[in-house]
C-alpha positions as CSV (number, residue, x, y, z in Angstrom):
1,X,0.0,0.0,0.0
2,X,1.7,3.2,-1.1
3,X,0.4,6.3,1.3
4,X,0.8,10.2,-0.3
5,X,0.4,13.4,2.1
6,X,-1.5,16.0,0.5
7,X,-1.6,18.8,3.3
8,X,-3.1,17.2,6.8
9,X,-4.3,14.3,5.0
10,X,-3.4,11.3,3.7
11,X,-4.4,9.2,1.7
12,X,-4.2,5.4,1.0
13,X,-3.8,4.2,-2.5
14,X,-4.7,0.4,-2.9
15,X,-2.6,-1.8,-5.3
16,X,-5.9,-2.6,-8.1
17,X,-6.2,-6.0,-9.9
18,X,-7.8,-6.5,-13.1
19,X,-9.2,-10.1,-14.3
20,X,-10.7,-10.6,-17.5
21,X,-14.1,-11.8,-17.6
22,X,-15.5,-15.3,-18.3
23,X,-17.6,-16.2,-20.3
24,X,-18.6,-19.4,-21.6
25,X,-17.8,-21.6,-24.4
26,X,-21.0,-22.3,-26.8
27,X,-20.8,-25.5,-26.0
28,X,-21.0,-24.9,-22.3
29,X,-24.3,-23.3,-23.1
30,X,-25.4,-26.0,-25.0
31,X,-24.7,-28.9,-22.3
32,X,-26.1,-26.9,-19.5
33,X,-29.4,-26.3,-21.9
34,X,-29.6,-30.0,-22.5
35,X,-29.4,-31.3,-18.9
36,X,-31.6,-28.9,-17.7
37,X,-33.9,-29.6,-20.2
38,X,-33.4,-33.7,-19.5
39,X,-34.0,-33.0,-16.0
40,X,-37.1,-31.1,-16.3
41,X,-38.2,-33.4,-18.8
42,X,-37.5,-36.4,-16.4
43,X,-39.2,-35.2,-13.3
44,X,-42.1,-34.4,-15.1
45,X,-42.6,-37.9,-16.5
46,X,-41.9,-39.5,-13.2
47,X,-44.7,-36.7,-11.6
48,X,-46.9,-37.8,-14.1
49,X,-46.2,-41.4,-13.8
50,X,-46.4,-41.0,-9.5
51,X,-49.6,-39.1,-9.7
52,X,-51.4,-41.4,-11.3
53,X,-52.7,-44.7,-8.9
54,X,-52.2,-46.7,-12.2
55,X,-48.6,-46.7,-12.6
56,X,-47.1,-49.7,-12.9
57,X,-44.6,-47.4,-10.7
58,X,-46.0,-48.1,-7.8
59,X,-47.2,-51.5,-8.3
60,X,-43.4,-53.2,-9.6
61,X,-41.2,-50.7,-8.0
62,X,-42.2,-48.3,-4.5
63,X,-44.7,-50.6,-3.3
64,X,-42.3,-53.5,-3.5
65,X,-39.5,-51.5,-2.6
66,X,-41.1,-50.8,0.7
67,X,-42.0,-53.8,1.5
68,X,-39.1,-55.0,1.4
69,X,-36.9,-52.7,3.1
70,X,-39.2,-52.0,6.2
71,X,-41.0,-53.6,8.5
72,X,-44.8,-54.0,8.3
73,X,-45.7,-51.7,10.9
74,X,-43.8,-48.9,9.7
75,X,-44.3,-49.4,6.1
76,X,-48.1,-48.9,6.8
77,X,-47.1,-45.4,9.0
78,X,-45.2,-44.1,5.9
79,X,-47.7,-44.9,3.3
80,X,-50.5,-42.9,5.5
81,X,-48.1,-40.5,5.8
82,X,-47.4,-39.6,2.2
83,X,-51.6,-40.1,1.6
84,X,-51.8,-37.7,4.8
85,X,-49.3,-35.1,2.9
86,X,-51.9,-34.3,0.2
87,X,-49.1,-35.2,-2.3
88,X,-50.1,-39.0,-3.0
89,X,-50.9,-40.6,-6.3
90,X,-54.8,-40.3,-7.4
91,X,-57.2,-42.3,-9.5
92,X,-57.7,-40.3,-13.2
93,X,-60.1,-42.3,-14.5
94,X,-64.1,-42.0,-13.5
95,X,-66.2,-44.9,-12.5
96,X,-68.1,-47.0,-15.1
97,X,-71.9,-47.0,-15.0
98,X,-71.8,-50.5,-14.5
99,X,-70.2,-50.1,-11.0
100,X,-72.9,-48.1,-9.7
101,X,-74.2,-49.1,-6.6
102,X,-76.6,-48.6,-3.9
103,X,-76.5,-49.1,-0.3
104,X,-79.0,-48.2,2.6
105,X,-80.9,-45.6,0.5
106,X,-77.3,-43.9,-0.4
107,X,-75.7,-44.0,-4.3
108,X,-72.2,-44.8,-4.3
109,X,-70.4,-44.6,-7.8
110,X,-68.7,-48.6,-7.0
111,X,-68.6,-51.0,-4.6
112,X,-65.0,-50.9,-3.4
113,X,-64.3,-49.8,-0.5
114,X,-61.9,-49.7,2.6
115,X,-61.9,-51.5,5.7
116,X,-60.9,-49.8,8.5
117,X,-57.4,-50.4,10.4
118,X,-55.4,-48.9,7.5
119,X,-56.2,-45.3,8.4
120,X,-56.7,-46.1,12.3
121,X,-57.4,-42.3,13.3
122,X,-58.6,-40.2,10.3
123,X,-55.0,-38.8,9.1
124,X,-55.9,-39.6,5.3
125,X,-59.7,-39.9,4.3
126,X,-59.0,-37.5,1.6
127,X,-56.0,-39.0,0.6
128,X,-57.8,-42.4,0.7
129,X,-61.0,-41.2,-1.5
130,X,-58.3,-39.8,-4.5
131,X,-57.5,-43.5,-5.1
132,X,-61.4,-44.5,-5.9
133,X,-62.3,-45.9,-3.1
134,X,-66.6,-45.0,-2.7
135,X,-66.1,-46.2,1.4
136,X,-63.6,-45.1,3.5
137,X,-63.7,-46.5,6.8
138,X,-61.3,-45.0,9.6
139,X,-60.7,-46.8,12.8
140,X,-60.7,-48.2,14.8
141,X,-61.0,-45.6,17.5
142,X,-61.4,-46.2,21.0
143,X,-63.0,-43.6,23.9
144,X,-59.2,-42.9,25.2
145,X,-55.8,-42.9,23.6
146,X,-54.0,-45.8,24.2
147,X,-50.7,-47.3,22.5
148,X,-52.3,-50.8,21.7
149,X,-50.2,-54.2,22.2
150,X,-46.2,-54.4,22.4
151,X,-44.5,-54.1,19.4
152,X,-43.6,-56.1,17.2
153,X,-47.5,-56.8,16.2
154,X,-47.5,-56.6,12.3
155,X,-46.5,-60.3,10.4
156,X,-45.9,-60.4,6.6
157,X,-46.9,-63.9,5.1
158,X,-45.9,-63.2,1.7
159,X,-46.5,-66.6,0.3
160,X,-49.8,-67.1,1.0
161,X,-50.7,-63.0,0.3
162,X,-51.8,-62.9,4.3
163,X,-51.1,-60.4,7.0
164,X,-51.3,-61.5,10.6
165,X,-52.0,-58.6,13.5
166,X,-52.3,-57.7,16.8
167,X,-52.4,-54.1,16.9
168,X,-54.8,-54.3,20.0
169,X,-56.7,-51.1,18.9
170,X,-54.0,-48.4,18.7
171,X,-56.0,-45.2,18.6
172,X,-55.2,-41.4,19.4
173,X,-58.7,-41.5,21.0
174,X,-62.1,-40.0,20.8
175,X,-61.2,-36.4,21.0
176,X,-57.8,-36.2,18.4
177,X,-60.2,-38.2,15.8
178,X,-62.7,-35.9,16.1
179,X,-60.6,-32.5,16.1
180,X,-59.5,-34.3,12.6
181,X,-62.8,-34.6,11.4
182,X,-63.9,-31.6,12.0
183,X,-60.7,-29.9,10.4
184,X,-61.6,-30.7,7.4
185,X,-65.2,-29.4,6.8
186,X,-64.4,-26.2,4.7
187,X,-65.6,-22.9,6.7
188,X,-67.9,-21.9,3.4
189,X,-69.0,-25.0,1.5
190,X,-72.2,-26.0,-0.1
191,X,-74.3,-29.1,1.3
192,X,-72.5,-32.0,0.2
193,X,-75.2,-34.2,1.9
194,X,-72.7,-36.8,3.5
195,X,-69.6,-36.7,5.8
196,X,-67.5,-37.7,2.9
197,X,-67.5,-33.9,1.4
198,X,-67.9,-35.6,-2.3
199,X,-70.4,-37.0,-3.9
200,X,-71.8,-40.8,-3.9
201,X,-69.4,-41.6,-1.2
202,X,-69.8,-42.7,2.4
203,X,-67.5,-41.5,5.4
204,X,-67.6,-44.4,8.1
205,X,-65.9,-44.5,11.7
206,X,-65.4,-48.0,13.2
207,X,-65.6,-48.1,17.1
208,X,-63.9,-49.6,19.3
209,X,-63.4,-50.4,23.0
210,X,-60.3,-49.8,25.5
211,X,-58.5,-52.7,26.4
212,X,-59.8,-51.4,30.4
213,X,-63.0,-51.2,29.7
214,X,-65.1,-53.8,31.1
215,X,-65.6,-56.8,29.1
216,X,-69.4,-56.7,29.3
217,X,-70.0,-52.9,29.1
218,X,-71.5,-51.0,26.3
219,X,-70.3,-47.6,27.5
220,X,-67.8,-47.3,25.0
221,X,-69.8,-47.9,21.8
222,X,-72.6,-45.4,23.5
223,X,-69.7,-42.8,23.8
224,X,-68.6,-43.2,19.8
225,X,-72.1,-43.2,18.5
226,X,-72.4,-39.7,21.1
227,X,-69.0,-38.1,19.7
228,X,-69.0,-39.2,16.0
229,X,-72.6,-39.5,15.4
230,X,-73.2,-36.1,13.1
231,X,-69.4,-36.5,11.5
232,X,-69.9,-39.7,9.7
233,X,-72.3,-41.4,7.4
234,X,-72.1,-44.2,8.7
235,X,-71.1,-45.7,12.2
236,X,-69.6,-49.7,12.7
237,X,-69.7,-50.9,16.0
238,X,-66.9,-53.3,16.0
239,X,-67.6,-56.8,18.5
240,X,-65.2,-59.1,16.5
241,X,-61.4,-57.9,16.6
242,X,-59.7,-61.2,18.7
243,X,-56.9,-58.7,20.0
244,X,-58.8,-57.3,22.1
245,X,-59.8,-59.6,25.3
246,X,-63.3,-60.0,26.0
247,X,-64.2,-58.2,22.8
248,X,-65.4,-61.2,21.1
249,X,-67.9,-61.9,23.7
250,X,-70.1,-59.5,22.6
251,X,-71.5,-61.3,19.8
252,X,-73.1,-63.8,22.4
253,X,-76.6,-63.1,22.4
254,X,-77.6,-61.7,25.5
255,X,-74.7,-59.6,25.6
256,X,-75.2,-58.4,22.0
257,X,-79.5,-57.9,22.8
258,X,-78.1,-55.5,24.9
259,X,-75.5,-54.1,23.2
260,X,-77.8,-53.3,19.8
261,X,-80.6,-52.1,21.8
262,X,-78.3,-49.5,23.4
263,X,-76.4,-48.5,20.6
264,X,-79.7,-47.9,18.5
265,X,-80.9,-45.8,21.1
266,X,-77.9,-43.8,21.1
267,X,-78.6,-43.4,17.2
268,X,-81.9,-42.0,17.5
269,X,-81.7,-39.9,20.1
270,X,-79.3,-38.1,18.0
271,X,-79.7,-34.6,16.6
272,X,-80.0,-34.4,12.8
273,X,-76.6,-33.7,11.9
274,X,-76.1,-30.4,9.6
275,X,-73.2,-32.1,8.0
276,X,-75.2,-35.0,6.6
277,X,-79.1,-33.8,7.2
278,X,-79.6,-37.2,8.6
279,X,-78.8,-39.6,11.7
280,X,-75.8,-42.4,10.8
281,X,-76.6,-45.9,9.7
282,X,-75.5,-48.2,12.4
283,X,-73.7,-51.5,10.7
284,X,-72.3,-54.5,13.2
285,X,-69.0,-56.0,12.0
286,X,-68.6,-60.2,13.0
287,X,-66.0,-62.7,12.6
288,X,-65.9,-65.5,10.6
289,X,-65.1,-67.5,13.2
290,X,-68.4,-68.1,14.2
291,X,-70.1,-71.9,13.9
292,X,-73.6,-72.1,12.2
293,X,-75.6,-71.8,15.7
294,X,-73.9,-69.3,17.0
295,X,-74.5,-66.9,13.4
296,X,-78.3,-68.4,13.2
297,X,-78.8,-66.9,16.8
298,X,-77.2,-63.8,16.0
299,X,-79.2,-63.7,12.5
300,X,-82.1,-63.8,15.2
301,X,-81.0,-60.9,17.4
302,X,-80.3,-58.9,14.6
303,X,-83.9,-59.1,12.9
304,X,-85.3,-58.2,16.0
305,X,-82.7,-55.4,16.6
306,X,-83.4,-51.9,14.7
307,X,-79.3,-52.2,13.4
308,X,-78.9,-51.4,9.8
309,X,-76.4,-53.5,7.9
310,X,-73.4,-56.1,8.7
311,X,-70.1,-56.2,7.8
312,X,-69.2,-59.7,7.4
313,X,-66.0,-60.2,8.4
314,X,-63.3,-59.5,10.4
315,X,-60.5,-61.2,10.7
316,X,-59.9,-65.1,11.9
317,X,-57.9,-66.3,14.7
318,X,-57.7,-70.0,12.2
319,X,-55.1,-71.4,10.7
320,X,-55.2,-73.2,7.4
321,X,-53.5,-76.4,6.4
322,X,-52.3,-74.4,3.4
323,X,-50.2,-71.4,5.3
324,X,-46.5,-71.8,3.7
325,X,-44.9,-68.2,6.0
326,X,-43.0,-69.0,9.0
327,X,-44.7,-66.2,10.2
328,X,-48.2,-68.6,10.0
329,X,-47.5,-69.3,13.9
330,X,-47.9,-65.7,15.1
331,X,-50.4,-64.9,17.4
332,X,-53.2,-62.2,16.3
333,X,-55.7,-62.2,13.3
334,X,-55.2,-63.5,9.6
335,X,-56.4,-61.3,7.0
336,X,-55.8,-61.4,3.0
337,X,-56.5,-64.6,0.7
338,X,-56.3,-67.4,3.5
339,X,-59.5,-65.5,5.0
340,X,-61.6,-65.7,2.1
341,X,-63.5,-68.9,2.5
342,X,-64.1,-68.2,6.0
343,X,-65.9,-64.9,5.4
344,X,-67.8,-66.0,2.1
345,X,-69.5,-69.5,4.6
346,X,-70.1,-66.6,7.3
347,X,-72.6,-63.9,5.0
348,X,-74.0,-66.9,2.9
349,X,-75.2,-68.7,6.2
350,X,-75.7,-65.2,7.5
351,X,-77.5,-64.2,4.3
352,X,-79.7,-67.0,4.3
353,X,-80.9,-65.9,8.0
354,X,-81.9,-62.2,7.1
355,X,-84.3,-60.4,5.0
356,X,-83.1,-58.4,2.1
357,X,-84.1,-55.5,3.8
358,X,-80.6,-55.7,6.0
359,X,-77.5,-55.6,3.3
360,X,-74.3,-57.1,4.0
361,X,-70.5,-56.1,2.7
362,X,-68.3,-58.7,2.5
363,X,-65.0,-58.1,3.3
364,X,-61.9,-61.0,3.6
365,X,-59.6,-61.7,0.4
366,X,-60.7,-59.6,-2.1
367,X,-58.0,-58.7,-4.2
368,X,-59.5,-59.4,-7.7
369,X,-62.5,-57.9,-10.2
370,X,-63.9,-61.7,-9.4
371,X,-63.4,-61.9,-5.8
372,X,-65.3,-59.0,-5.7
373,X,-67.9,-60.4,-7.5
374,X,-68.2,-63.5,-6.0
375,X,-68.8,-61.9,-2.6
376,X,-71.9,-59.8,-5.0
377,X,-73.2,-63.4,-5.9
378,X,-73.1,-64.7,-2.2
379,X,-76.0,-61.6,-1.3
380,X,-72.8,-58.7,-0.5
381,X,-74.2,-55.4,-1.4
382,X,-70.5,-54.1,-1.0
383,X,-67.2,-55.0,-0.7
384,X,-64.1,-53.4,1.5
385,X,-60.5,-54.1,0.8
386,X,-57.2,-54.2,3.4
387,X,-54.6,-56.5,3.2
388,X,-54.6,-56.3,-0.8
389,X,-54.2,-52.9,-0.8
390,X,-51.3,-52.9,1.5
391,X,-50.1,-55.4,-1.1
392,X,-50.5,-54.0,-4.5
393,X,-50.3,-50.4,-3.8
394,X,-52.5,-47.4,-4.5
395,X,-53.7,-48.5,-7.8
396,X,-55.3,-51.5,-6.0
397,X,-59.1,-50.3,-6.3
398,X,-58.5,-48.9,-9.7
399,X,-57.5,-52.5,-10.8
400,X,-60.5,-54.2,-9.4
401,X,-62.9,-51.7,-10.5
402,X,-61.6,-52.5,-14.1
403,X,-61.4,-56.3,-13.6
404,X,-64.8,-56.1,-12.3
405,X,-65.8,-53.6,-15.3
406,X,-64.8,-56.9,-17.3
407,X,-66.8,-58.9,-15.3
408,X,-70.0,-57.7,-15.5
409,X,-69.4,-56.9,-19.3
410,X,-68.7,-60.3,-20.1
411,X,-71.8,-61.3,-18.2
412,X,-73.8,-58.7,-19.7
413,X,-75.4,-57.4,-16.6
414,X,-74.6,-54.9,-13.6
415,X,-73.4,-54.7,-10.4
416,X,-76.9,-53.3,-9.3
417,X,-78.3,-56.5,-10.8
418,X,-76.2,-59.1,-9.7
419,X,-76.5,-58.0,-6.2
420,X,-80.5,-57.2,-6.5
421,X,-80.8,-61.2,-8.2
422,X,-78.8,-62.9,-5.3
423,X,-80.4,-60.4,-2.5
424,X,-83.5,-61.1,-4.0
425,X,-82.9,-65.5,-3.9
426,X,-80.6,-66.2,-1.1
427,X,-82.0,-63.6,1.5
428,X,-84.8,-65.2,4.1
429,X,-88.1,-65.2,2.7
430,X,-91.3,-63.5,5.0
431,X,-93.7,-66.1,6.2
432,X,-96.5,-66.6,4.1
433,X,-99.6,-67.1,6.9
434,X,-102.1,-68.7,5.9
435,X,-105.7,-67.4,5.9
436,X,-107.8,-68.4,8.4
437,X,-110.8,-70.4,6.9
438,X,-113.0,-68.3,9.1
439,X,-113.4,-64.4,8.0
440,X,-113.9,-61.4,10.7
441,X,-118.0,-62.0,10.1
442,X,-117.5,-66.3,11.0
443,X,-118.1,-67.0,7.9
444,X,-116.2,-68.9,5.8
445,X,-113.6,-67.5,3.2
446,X,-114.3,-68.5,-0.6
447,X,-110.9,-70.4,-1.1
448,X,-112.3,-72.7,2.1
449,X,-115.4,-73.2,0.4
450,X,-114.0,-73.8,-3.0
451,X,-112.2,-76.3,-1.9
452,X,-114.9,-78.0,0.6
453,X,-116.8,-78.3,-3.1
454,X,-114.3,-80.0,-4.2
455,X,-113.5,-82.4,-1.2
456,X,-117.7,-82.3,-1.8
457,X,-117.3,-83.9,-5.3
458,X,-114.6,-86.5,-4.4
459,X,-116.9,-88.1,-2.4
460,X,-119.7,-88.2,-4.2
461,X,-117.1,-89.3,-7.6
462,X,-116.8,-92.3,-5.2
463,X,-120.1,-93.0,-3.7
464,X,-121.2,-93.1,-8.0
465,X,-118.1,-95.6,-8.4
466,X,-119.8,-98.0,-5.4
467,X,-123.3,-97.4,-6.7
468,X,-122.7,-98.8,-10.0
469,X,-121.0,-101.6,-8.8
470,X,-123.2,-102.4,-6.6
471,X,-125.7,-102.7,-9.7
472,X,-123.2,-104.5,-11.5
């Protein structure tokens, strides 16, 4: 630094430094232009690709990938998660006519729906409805947080396209479920006409009791019907989950007389919610454990009860010959293909023991258009998903709409119909009485004298037959 004194002052001179500037080559530009361009280009292919449910994306590479890089438990976090985030894949396409069904007085636009235990406490009903589902059913939820059984609880059998659980009913309770439900009702919307916020869908909550309660006490069920009564179409009172102890016993019939005639109390004494202009549909959810006597009786209960619908079934606490996992000997309940027959014996037998005027979904092993429409030929008015979707990803009700679209094409007939023509067969006929041969004025009716003439003519036919002999 060189200093110069001019007078009093002085001042400081820095040494300066001049550097050309860059610029770049042409064919600098021209690279950085071309992987910009290639990146752009790529992300928006794979966003295209993600966003749609259909993507073989999901099926052959993040759902597998998953899978098999985390445990079960925490796969299933992650995946409600992302459908939480309001950034998960959706379904494009809108649902065929065929596929349009009815159910308790209420349109749905298919009969696919979800069972509850994927989204345990209402973190992703939107995110649930994008992929097509027409049901989503959250739960279940108990009165009071509680953490459920010790982990690990969630068993993979990947050869036999099973899943084995003992969650124990892992809820954030009552009142975190409910703040959630509430959240998302829009400040300003117009009537929508159901909980689900979109149209020809339903919005159910499954209920469930703490592992504390009493094993005989209703309270619980009273309590959900009290809190989530006006926030949900429809409400599923849930007597048939075997990780629970004592649960089960609630499907015995003094215990369950007792149960459905406080629960349908609960129900009407309800206040017309302004969310749906109506009171919730109360459905029971059974296990298809059950022997033939024991769903007869309850058959009995329920026709006498003022309960709207059953979900036939939950999961089984059996065992097939035909289990291949080394997981097959964990304790808790077997969902997915191994279930199947056991829940289609349970609604036919249960079918067979109702009127039509009480529907039944089927739910146990539906992975397939067919499976779907098997349970539609056994008297199901609907069907609910779980272990298949945790299995083939988010384009697993897409698929089965479209395999079932198939279905019903090939057959030439709808879903409406096939369901209406088994209903209509298999369901338990009214008793025809008889009329009494005597009317309200003692007299006799005209089919009892119509057929005293004719009783009348057979014995006089005879008495002719005798005569001529006789005068033979």
């Amino acid at each position: 630094m060189l200093a110069f004194r001019h007078g009093p002052r002085i001042v400081a001179r820095l040494p300066s430094f001049s550097r050309p500037l860059s610029t770049a080559s042409p064919r600098s530009a021209v690279k950085t232009g071309i992987y910009a361009t290639a990146f752009v280009v790529s992300a928006g292919v794979f966003a295209i690709y993600y966003f749609d449910a259909r993507s073989a994306l999901h099926r052959y590479i993040l759902t597998p990938v998953l899978r098999h890089t985390l445990d079960a438990e925490l796969g299933h976090k992650i995946a409600v998660k992302v459908l939480k985030s309001g950034l998960g894949p959706r379904d494009p396409c809108s649902d065929d006519s065929r596929l349009k069904s009815e159910f308790l007085g209420k349109q749905v636009s298919n009969p696919i729906g979800l069972a509850a235990g994927f989204d345990k406490d209402g973190e992703a009903i939107d995110g649930l409805f994008n992929l097509g589902f027409s049901w989503v059913e959250i739960g279940s939820v108990t009165p009071k947080p509680q953490p459920g059984n010790p982990k690990p609880r969630v068993f993979r059998l990947l050869e036999d396209s099973g899943l084995i659980n003992r969650y124990g009913f892992p809820s954030d309770g009552h009142a975190s479920v409910l703040a959630r439900l509430r959240a998302r009702i829009p400040a300003f919307r117009q009537t929508s006409g159901n909980a689900a916020l979109r149209p020809e869908s339903v919005l159910a909550v499954n209920l469930g009791k703490n592992k504390d309660s009493p094993a005989d006490s209703i309270d619980d069920f009273i309590a959900g019907i009290r809190n989530f009564g006006t926030y949900a179409d429809v409400l599923v009172v849930n007597v048939s989950s075997p990780n629970t102890p004592g649960l089960r016993g609630l499907q015995n019939r003094d215990l369950l007389e007792k149960l459905l005639d406080g629960v349908t109390k609960a129900r009407d004494n309800l206040p017309v919610s302004d969310l749906t202009s109506s009171k919730p549909k109360l459905l029971l959810k059974l296990s298809p454990d059950l022997d033939e006597a024991q769903i007869i009786d309850i058959a009995d209960v329920i026709r006498n009860s003022k309960i709207d619908g059953v979900i036939v079934s939950n999961t089984t606490i059996q065992r097939p010959k035909s289990l291949m996992s080394t997981n097959k000997a964990e304790v808790g309940g077997l969902s997915g293909a191994p279930v199947k027959p056991y829940s289609l014996k349970a609604l036919r037998i249960l079918r067979s023991h109702l009127p039509s005027s009480i529907p039944l979904i089927g739910c146990g092993g539906i992975s397939t258009g067919a499976d779907a429409l098997e349970y539609a030929k056994a008297g199901a008015s609907l069907v609910q998903v779980y272990t298949s979707f945790g299995y083939d990803g988010v384009g697993a009700c897409r698929r089965i709409k479209d395999q079932l679209c198939e279905e019903l094409e090939r057959e030439g007939t709808t879903w409406n119909e096939v369901v209406k023509k088994a209903v209509d067969e298999l369901s338990l006929q009214p008793e025809i009485k008889s009329s009494s041969p005597i009317d309200e004025d003692g007299e006799k009716s005209i089919s009892q004298l119509i057929a005293d003439a004719e009783r009348l003519r057979g014995m006089l036919d005879t008495l002719d037959k005798k005569v001529e002999t006789s005068v033979d």
